[in-house]
Coordinates of C-alpha atoms in Angstrom, one line a residue:
X30 CA -0.4 -0.2 0.1
X31 CA 2.6 2.8 0.9
X32 CA 4.1 1.6 -2.2
X33 CA 1.3 2.6 -4.0
X34 CA 0.8 6.0 -3.0
X35 CA 4.5 6.5 -2.8
X36 CA 4.3 5.7 -6.8
X37 CA 1.1 7.6 -7.0
X38 CA 2.3 10.9 -5.2
X39 CA 6.1 10.7 -7.8
X40 CA 3.6 10.3 -11.1
X41 CA 1.4 13.2 -9.1
X42 CA 4.9 15.4 -9.6
X43 CA 6.3 14.3 -12.9
X44 CA 2.5 15.3 -13.9
X45 CA 2.9 18.8 -12.5
X46 CA 6.4 18.8 -14.0
X47 CA 5.9 18.0 -17.1
X48 CA 2.9 20.9 -17.3
X49 CA 6.0 23.7 -16.1
X50 CA 7.8 22.6 -18.8
X51 CA 5.0 23.2 -21.4
X52 CA 3.9 26.0 -19.6
X53 CA 7.3 27.5 -20.6
X54 CA 7.7 26.3 -24.1
X55 CA 4.4 27.4 -24.4
X56 CA 5.3 31.1 -23.4
X57 CA 8.8 30.9 -25.5
X58 CA 6.8 30.8 -28.2
X59 CA 4.7 33.3 -27.6
X60 CA 6.7 36.0 -26.7
X61 CA 10.1 34.8 -28.2
X62 CA 9.4 37.3 -31.3
X63 CA 9.3 40.6 -30.4
X64 CA 7.4 40.9 -27.3
X65 CA 9.5 41.7 -23.8
X66 CA 7.1 40.3 -21.7
X67 CA 8.9 38.6 -18.6
X68 CA 7.5 34.4 -18.7
X69 CA 7.8 34.1 -14.4
X70 CA 5.2 37.0 -13.9
X71 CA 2.6 36.1 -16.2
X72 CA 3.2 32.3 -15.9
X73 CA 4.0 32.3 -11.5
X74 CA 0.3 32.1 -10.8
X75 CA -0.6 29.7 -13.3
X76 CA 2.0 27.3 -12.1
X77 CA 1.2 28.0 -9.1
X78 CA -2.6 27.1 -9.4
X79 CA -1.5 24.1 -12.0
X80 CA 0.4 22.9 -8.2
X81 CA -1.9 22.9 -6.2
X82 CA -0.1 26.3 -4.6
X83 CA -1.7 28.5 -2.8
X84 CA -0.7 32.2 -2.9
X85 CA -1.6 35.9 -4.6
X86 CA 0.3 38.7 -6.6
X87 CA 0.2 41.1 -4.1
X88 CA 2.3 39.2 -1.7
X89 CA 5.4 39.9 -4.2
X90 CA 7.9 42.3 -2.4
X91 CA 7.8 45.4 -4.3
X92 CA 10.6 46.0 -6.6
X93 CA 11.3 48.7 -9.6
X94 CA 12.0 45.7 -11.8
X95 CA 9.1 45.6 -14.8
X96 CA 5.5 44.8 -13.7
X97 CA 3.8 42.3 -16.0
X98 CA 0.5 44.8 -16.3
X99 CA -3.0 43.3 -16.5
X100 CA -2.4 43.3 -20.8
X101 CA 0.9 41.5 -20.7
X102 CA 2.7 44.5 -21.3
X103 CA 6.0 44.8 -19.2
X104 CA 6.3 48.9 -17.5
X105 CA 9.4 50.6 -15.9
X106 CA 10.6 53.7 -15.1
X107 CA 12.2 54.7 -18.2
X108 CA 10.3 53.0 -20.3
X109 CA 7.2 55.2 -18.8
X110 CA 9.6 58.2 -19.1
X111 CA 10.0 57.0 -23.3
X112 CA 5.8 57.0 -23.0
X113 CA 5.7 59.9 -21.6
X114 CA 8.4 61.9 -24.4
X115 CA 6.7 59.8 -27.3
X116 CA 3.0 61.8 -26.4
X117 CA 5.3 65.1 -26.4
X118 CA 6.8 64.3 -29.6
X119 CA 3.3 64.3 -31.0
X120 CA 2.1 67.5 -29.1
X121 CA 5.4 69.5 -30.8
X122 CA 5.5 68.1 -34.2
X123 CA 5.4 72.4 -35.1
X124 CA 8.0 72.9 -33.3
X125 CA 10.7 71.4 -36.1
X126 CA 10.4 74.9 -36.6
X127 CA 12.8 75.7 -33.8
X128 CA 16.3 76.0 -35.4
X129 CA 19.9 75.9 -34.8
X130 CA 23.4 74.5 -35.0
X131 CA 26.2 72.8 -33.7
X132 CA 29.2 73.5 -35.5
X133 CA 28.2 72.0 -39.0
X134 CA 25.7 70.0 -38.0
X135 CA 22.3 71.4 -37.8
X136 CA 19.3 70.6 -35.8
X137 CA 15.8 71.3 -34.4
X138 CA 13.6 71.6 -31.2
X139 CA 11.8 68.2 -33.0
X140 CA 14.7 65.9 -33.4
X141 CA 15.4 66.6 -29.8
X142 CA 12.4 65.2 -29.1
X143 CA 13.0 62.7 -30.7
X144 CA 16.5 61.4 -30.2
X145 CA 15.4 61.5 -26.7
X146 CA 12.6 59.2 -27.3
X147 CA 14.3 56.9 -29.0
X148 CA 17.3 56.6 -26.5
X149 CA 14.9 56.2 -23.2
X150 CA 13.5 53.7 -25.4
X151 CA 16.7 52.1 -25.5
X152 CA 17.8 52.8 -22.2
X153 CA 14.4 51.3 -20.7
X154 CA 14.3 48.1 -22.5
X155 CA 18.2 47.1 -22.3
X156 CA 18.0 47.5 -18.9
X157 CA 14.7 44.9 -18.2
X158 CA 16.7 42.4 -21.0
X159 CA 13.9 42.7 -23.4
X160 CA 15.0 45.0 -26.1
X161 CA 13.5 42.8 -29.2
X162 CA 12.6 43.9 -33.4
X163 CA 9.1 43.9 -33.8
X164 CA 8.5 42.9 -37.2
X165 CA 5.1 44.1 -39.3
X166 CA 4.2 43.9 -42.4
X167 CA 6.2 46.7 -43.8
X168 CA 9.5 45.6 -43.2
X169 CA 11.1 44.7 -46.4
X170 CA 9.6 47.7 -47.7
X171 CA 11.1 49.6 -44.7
X172 CA 14.1 48.6 -45.5
X173 CA 14.3 49.2 -49.2
X174 CA 13.1 52.8 -48.3
X175 CA 15.9 53.7 -46.3
X176 CA 18.5 51.6 -49.0
X177 CA 17.0 54.1 -51.9
X178 CA 17.6 57.3 -49.7
X179 CA 20.8 56.2 -48.9
X180 CA 22.0 55.8 -52.2
X181 CA 20.0 58.9 -53.3
X182 CA 21.8 61.1 -50.8
X183 CA 25.1 60.0 -53.4
X184 CA 23.2 61.6 -55.7
X185 CA 23.3 65.6 -55.9
X186 CA 26.0 67.8 -55.1
X187 CA 25.0 69.0 -51.9
X188 CA 26.2 65.5 -50.3
X189 CA 25.7 67.0 -46.7
X190 CA 22.1 68.7 -47.4
X191 CA 20.7 65.1 -48.8
X192 CA 22.5 63.4 -45.8
X193 CA 20.4 66.1 -43.1
X194 CA 17.3 65.5 -45.1
X195 CA 18.0 61.5 -45.1
X196 CA 18.4 61.8 -41.7
X197 CA 15.2 64.2 -40.6
X198 CA 13.0 62.3 -43.3
X199 CA 13.7 58.3 -42.9
X200 CA 15.7 57.6 -40.5
X201 CA 14.2 59.2 -37.6
X202 CA 10.6 58.6 -38.1
X203 CA 11.0 55.4 -39.3
X204 CA 12.8 54.9 -35.7
X205 CA 10.4 56.4 -33.9
X206 CA 7.8 54.0 -35.8
X207 CA 9.5 50.9 -34.1
X208 CA 9.4 52.7 -30.9
X209 CA 5.9 53.9 -31.0
X210 CA 4.7 50.1 -31.6
X211 CA 6.4 48.8 -28.7
X212 CA 5.1 51.6 -26.8
X213 CA 1.6 51.7 -28.2
X214 CA 0.6 47.9 -26.9
X215 CA -0.8 49.7 -23.6
X216 CA -3.9 51.7 -24.4
X217 CA -2.7 54.6 -21.7
X218 CA 0.1 55.6 -24.1
X219 CA -1.7 56.0 -27.5
X220 CA -4.5 57.8 -25.3
X221 CA -1.4 60.0 -24.6
X222 CA 0.0 60.1 -28.0
X223 CA -3.3 61.1 -29.4
X224 CA -4.0 63.4 -25.8
X225 CA -0.8 65.0 -27.1
X226 CA -1.0 65.4 -31.1
X227 CA -4.6 66.8 -29.8
X228 CA -2.9 69.2 -27.8
X229 CA -0.2 70.3 -30.2
X230 CA -2.5 70.9 -33.2
X231 CA -5.1 72.0 -31.2
X232 CA -3.3 75.1 -30.0
X233 CA -1.5 75.1 -33.7
X234 CA -4.7 76.4 -35.4
X235 CA -5.6 78.8 -33.0
X236 CA -2.5 80.6 -33.7
X237 CA -3.1 79.7 -37.2
X238 CA -6.9 80.8 -37.1
X239 CA -5.4 84.2 -35.3
X240 CA -3.0 85.4 -37.9
X241 CA -5.6 84.9 -39.8
X242 CA -7.6 87.3 -38.5
X243 CA -5.0 90.2 -37.5
X244 CA -4.0 90.5 -41.0
X245 CA -7.8 91.6 -42.0
X246 CA -7.7 93.8 -39.1
X247 CA -4.8 95.1 -40.4
X248 CA -5.2 95.3 -44.1
X249 CA -2.3 93.1 -45.1
X250 CA -4.3 90.0 -45.9
X251 CA -3.3 88.3 -49.9
X252 CA -6.3 86.5 -51.1
X253 CA -3.4 84.3 -53.3
X254 CA -1.0 84.0 -49.9
X255 CA -3.3 83.0 -46.8
X256 CA -1.6 84.2 -43.8
X257 CA -0.5 81.6 -41.1
X258 CA 1.4 81.6 -37.1
X259 CA 4.9 79.5 -38.1
X260 CA 4.7 77.9 -41.5
X261 CA 5.3 79.4 -45.1
X262 CA 2.6 78.5 -46.3
X263 CA -1.3 77.6 -45.9
X264 CA -0.9 74.4 -47.2
X265 CA 1.6 73.1 -45.6
X266 CA -0.8 74.3 -42.2
X267 CA -3.3 72.5 -44.0
X268 CA -1.3 69.3 -44.4
X269 CA -0.4 69.0 -41.2
X270 CA -4.2 69.2 -39.5
X271 CA -5.4 67.1 -41.8
X272 CA -5.0 63.8 -40.3
X273 CA -5.6 64.9 -37.0
X274 CA -8.8 66.7 -38.5
X275 CA -9.3 62.6 -39.7
X276 CA -8.9 61.7 -36.1
X277 CA -11.1 63.7 -34.4
X278 CA -13.8 62.8 -37.3
X279 CA -13.5 58.9 -36.2
X280 CA -13.8 59.0 -32.6
X281 CA -16.6 61.8 -33.2
X282 CA -18.2 59.1 -35.2
X283 CA -17.7 55.7 -33.6
X284 CA -16.1 56.4 -29.5
X285 CA -18.1 54.2 -27.5
X286 CA -17.3 56.2 -24.8
X287 CA -18.6 59.7 -23.9
X288 CA -16.3 61.4 -22.9
X289 CA -13.2 60.4 -26.3
X290 CA -16.4 61.6 -27.9
X291 CA -17.0 64.9 -26.6
X292 CA -13.0 65.1 -26.3
X293 CA -12.7 64.8 -30.4
X294 CA -15.8 67.2 -30.9
X295 CA -13.9 70.3 -28.9
X296 CA -10.4 68.6 -31.1
X297 CA -12.4 68.8 -34.7
X298 CA -13.9 72.8 -32.7
X299 CA -10.3 74.1 -32.9
X300 CA -9.4 72.1 -36.2
X301 CA -12.4 72.7 -38.4
X302 CA -12.0 76.7 -38.6
X303 CA -8.6 76.8 -39.0
X304 CA -8.5 74.3 -42.1
X305 CA -11.7 76.6 -43.5
X306 CA -9.2 79.7 -43.3
X307 CA -6.3 78.1 -45.0
X308 CA -8.0 78.4 -48.3
X309 CA -5.9 75.3 -49.7
X310 CA -8.2 73.6 -52.8
X311 CA -6.2 70.3 -51.8
X312 CA -7.1 70.5 -48.1
X313 CA -11.2 70.6 -49.8
X314 CA -11.2 68.1 -52.1
X315 CA -9.8 65.7 -49.4
X316 CA -12.1 66.5 -46.9
X317 CA -14.5 66.4 -49.8
X318 CA -13.4 62.8 -50.3
X319 CA -13.3 62.1 -46.8
X320 CA -17.2 63.0 -46.4
X321 CA -18.2 60.6 -49.1
X322 CA -16.1 58.0 -46.9
X323 CA -18.1 59.0 -43.9
X324 CA -21.3 58.7 -45.4
X325 CA -20.4 55.0 -47.2
X326 CA -19.2 53.8 -44.0
X327 CA -21.5 55.3 -40.7
X328 CA -25.1 53.7 -40.3
X329 CA -26.4 57.7 -40.3
X330 CA -26.3 58.1 -43.8
X331 CA -28.9 60.4 -44.5
X332 CA -27.9 62.4 -41.1
X333 CA -24.1 62.9 -42.3
X334 CA -25.0 63.5 -45.8
X335 CA -27.0 66.4 -44.4
X336 CA -24.4 67.8 -42.5
X337 CA -22.0 67.3 -45.2
X338 CA -24.3 69.7 -47.8
X339 CA -25.3 72.6 -44.6
X340 CA -21.6 72.6 -44.5
X341 CA -21.0 73.2 -47.9
X342 CA -23.4 75.5 -49.0
X343 CA -22.1 78.0 -45.1
X344 CA -18.3 77.5 -46.0
X345 CA -18.8 79.0 -49.3
X346 CA -20.7 81.7 -48.7
X347 CA -17.6 83.5 -46.7
X348 CA -16.5 85.8 -48.9
X349 CA -12.8 84.7 -48.9
X350 CA -13.7 81.2 -49.8
X351 CA -15.5 81.6 -53.0
X352 CA -13.0 84.2 -54.1
X353 CA -10.5 81.1 -54.3
X354 CA -12.2 79.0 -56.0
X355 CA -13.3 81.8 -58.7
X356 CA -12.6 80.6 -62.1
X357 CA -10.4 77.8 -60.8
X358 CA -12.3 75.8 -63.6
X359 CA -11.4 77.9 -66.8
X360 CA -8.9 75.5 -68.1
X361 CA -8.8 78.5 -71.1
X362 CA -6.6 80.2 -68.2
X363 CA -2.8 79.7 -67.8
X364 CA -3.3 80.7 -64.4
X365 CA -5.2 78.6 -62.8
X366 CA -4.3 76.3 -59.9
X367 CA -5.1 73.1 -62.1
X368 CA -3.2 74.5 -65.9
X369 CA -0.2 75.2 -63.2
X370 CA -0.1 71.7 -61.5
X371 CA -0.1 70.5 -65.0
X372 CA 3.0 72.4 -66.3
X373 CA 4.8 71.5 -63.5
X374 CA 3.8 67.7 -63.8
X375 CA 4.7 68.1 -67.3
X376 CA 7.8 69.6 -66.9
X377 CA 9.2 67.3 -64.2
X378 CA 8.5 64.3 -66.3
X379 CA 10.5 65.5 -68.4
X380 CA 13.3 65.7 -65.9
X381 CA 13.4 62.2 -64.5
X382 CA 13.7 61.2 -68.3
X383 CA 17.3 61.8 -67.9
X384 CA 17.6 60.2 -64.3
X385 CA 14.9 57.4 -64.6
X386 CA 16.2 54.8 -61.7
X387 CA 18.1 57.3 -59.5
X388 CA 15.7 60.6 -59.7
X389 CA 17.7 63.8 -58.8
X390 CA 19.0 62.7 -55.1
X391 CA 17.7 64.6 -51.7
X392 CA 17.4 68.0 -52.0
X393 CA 18.9 67.5 -55.7
X394 CA 15.1 68.6 -57.3
X395 CA 14.8 72.9 -58.3
X396 CA 12.4 74.3 -61.0
X397 CA 11.3 77.8 -61.0
X398 CA 7.5 78.1 -61.8
X399 CA 6.4 80.4 -64.1
X400 CA 10.0 81.2 -64.1
X401 CA 9.8 83.2 -61.3
X402 CA 8.7 81.0 -58.8
X403 CA 11.0 78.6 -56.7
X404 CA 9.7 75.5 -56.0
X405 CA 11.9 72.5 -54.4
X406 CA 9.2 69.5 -55.1
X407 CA 7.4 68.8 -57.8
X408 CA 3.2 69.7 -55.6
X409 CA 2.4 65.8 -56.5
X410 CA 3.9 62.7 -53.7
X411 CA 4.9 60.4 -56.3
X412 CA 6.4 62.6 -58.4
X413 CA 8.7 63.8 -55.4
X414 CA 8.9 60.2 -54.4
X415 CA 10.6 59.5 -57.4
X416 CA 12.5 62.7 -58.2
X417 CA 14.1 62.4 -54.4
X418 CA 14.7 58.4 -54.0
X419 CA 14.4 57.0 -56.9
X420 CA 12.4 54.6 -59.0
X421 CA 13.1 51.9 -56.0
X422 CA 12.3 54.6 -53.0
X423 CA 8.7 55.1 -55.2
X424 CA 7.6 51.4 -55.3
X425 CA 8.4 50.6 -51.8
X426 CA 6.8 53.7 -50.4
X427 CA 3.7 52.6 -52.6
X428 CA 4.1 49.0 -50.8
X429 CA 3.9 50.5 -47.4
X430 CA 1.5 53.3 -47.9
X431 CA -1.2 51.2 -49.8
X432 CA -0.8 48.2 -47.4
X433 CA -1.6 50.8 -44.7
X434 CA -4.5 52.2 -46.6
X435 CA -5.9 48.3 -47.3
X436 CA -5.2 46.7 -44.2
X437 CA -6.1 49.8 -42.1
X438 CA -9.9 49.4 -43.3
X439 CA -10.2 45.6 -43.9
X440 CA -9.4 45.7 -39.9
X441 CA -12.0 48.5 -39.8
X442 CA -14.9 46.4 -40.2
X443 CA -14.1 44.1 -37.5
X444 CA -13.1 46.0 -35.1
X445 CA -15.6 47.4 -32.1
X446 CA -15.2 50.6 -29.4
X447 CA -12.2 52.2 -29.7
X448 CA -10.1 50.3 -31.5
X449 CA -12.9 51.0 -34.9
X450 CA -12.3 54.5 -33.6
X451 CA -8.7 54.8 -34.0
X452 CA -8.6 52.3 -37.3
X453 CA -11.2 54.6 -39.2
X454 CA -9.5 58.1 -37.7
X455 CA -6.4 56.8 -39.0
X456 CA -7.1 55.1 -41.9
X457 CA -9.4 58.1 -43.0
X458 CA -5.6 60.3 -42.6
X459 CA -4.3 58.2 -45.3
X460 CA -7.2 59.0 -47.7
X461 CA -6.4 62.8 -46.7
X462 CA -2.9 62.4 -47.5
X463 CA -3.0 60.3 -51.1
X464 CA -5.7 62.7 -52.0
X465 CA -4.1 66.0 -51.4
X466 CA -0.7 63.9 -51.9
X467 CA -2.6 63.7 -56.1
X468 CA -1.7 68.1 -56.0
X469 CA 0.9 68.2 -53.4
X470 CA 4.0 67.0 -51.8
X471 CA 3.2 66.2 -47.8
X472 CA 5.8 64.0 -45.8
X473 CA 8.1 66.0 -47.3
X474 CA 8.6 68.3 -44.2
X475 CA 9.9 67.1 -40.9
X476 CA 6.7 67.6 -39.2
X477 CA 4.6 65.7 -42.1
X478 CA 7.1 62.8 -42.2
X479 CA 6.8 61.9 -38.1
X480 CA 3.0 62.3 -38.5
X481 CA 2.3 59.9 -40.9
X482 CA 4.6 57.0 -39.0
X483 CA 2.8 57.5 -36.1
X484 CA -0.5 57.1 -37.6
X485 CA 1.3 53.7 -39.5
X486 CA 2.3 52.7 -35.9
X487 CA -1.1 53.9 -34.3
X488 CA -2.4 51.3 -37.1
X489 CA -0.3 48.2 -37.0
X490 CA -1.3 48.7 -32.9
X491 CA -5.0 48.7 -33.2
X492 CA -4.9 45.7 -35.8
X493 CA -2.6 43.9 -33.4
X494 CA -4.9 45.0 -30.8
X495 CA -8.7 43.7 -32.3
X496 CA -6.4 40.3 -33.3
X497 CA -5.7 39.4 -29.8
X498 CA -8.8 38.0 -27.9
X499 CA -6.3 36.2 -25.0
X500 CA -8.0 34.2 -22.4
X501 CA -8.3 35.3 -18.8
X502 CA -7.8 33.4 -15.2
X503 CA -10.0 33.3 -12.7
X504 CA -7.1 36.1 -10.9
X505 CA -6.9 38.3 -13.8
X506 CA -3.7 37.4 -15.4
X507 CA -3.6 36.8 -19.0
X508 CA -3.2 33.2 -20.5
X509 CA -1.3 33.8 -23.6
X510 CA -2.6 31.6 -26.6
X511 CA 0.7 31.1 -28.4
X512 CA -0.5 31.1 -32.3
X513 CA -1.4 34.8 -31.7
X514 CA 0.7 36.2 -29.6
X515 CA 3.9 36.6 -32.6
X516 CA 1.1 38.1 -34.2
X517 CA 0.5 41.1 -32.0
X518 CA 2.4 43.5 -34.3

């Protein structure tokens, strides 16, 4: 009898050990590719429960080591600082206009914020021994885009200037993309980035509305060059404000919490007049297309259609707006915007015949529009990529952009709540970006390049979040799903 009991006891112990080994193997599969979860923290309560050992997490001593949160994402002091810096960077995108030099090297306030964010993140993850590369569907085209950009540094005569553009438009924004993907796996960090972007864009909008009315009061308003508070042209203002406008619209229409909807409505109240007063016809066209998308994707189609008609009628009653559109559809007039854009596109394509593969290189495009107006970009985002980073760079970016557009709208249809609103806003941002990009060059400014990659990170994180459905143990600890954990990002 004793021998039988002893054998049964040993068999129970062996089954327990096998169970622990199996759990460890599953955790390694789940978190071995890009995730930074501390395995012991997540699985310890499962081991205790499986082996019949009583205990609770509250009995563990307090430590500054990373803690596994309810969503399985660790945090530490440096990582929390990096998360705050990410939100601050999103808020301060227009501050790239604050510039200075260290010897021959010029930098901006925005660049210092980016470097600080990335540095805090790297030190924090190194401290946790949890520094991993998060895979995304865009890794290969991103690598090709970086290669094309590096080659484009060697093409123009001024390679030092080209290197600065490469750093500001590609290296730093893409670094922020990968850092943001990791940090924003926690929803509170996502909210922090959105709040930062909301505060920064709202202040920027107020400044531009103020500049508009100041020029009206002083009698210095010029219809062909609407005033701006910080930037050098009103289309630049519009291209920066369009993605925040789409994000706000997404939360107004689809937020599942009243607080989020009210905040988004306040956000739109700041952005809408600023966008209208840019008098940017490219922005008007892009927002009109977004309104059609909103009508098609929302259940309140009739209400939205009626609201859109009312808004169009009201806006067209504004004297400066109606004057801005006067005669623009007259193709016989060589001074219209349409004829001007066609002229730039034609001359740019002629230039590209001599350099079809490598283009003109970063900063190498120079064009005198109508013989007097210097243009540094050809007013079309695809032509701009072609002349700046060559055919390879244009194709690589097209794969990234259309991939984001396709995956975002596909995931939106299956999302709900917070992430449904977020995905609509991000996908709507890319719609605005693509439509306005037909007549101008979004991305090709410090703020817009970083803004683009932050939007891309928001989409990747949102899609990962709605594709993750972990079971939850009775004590509130998520049970990792080895089939989905490596697809989180």
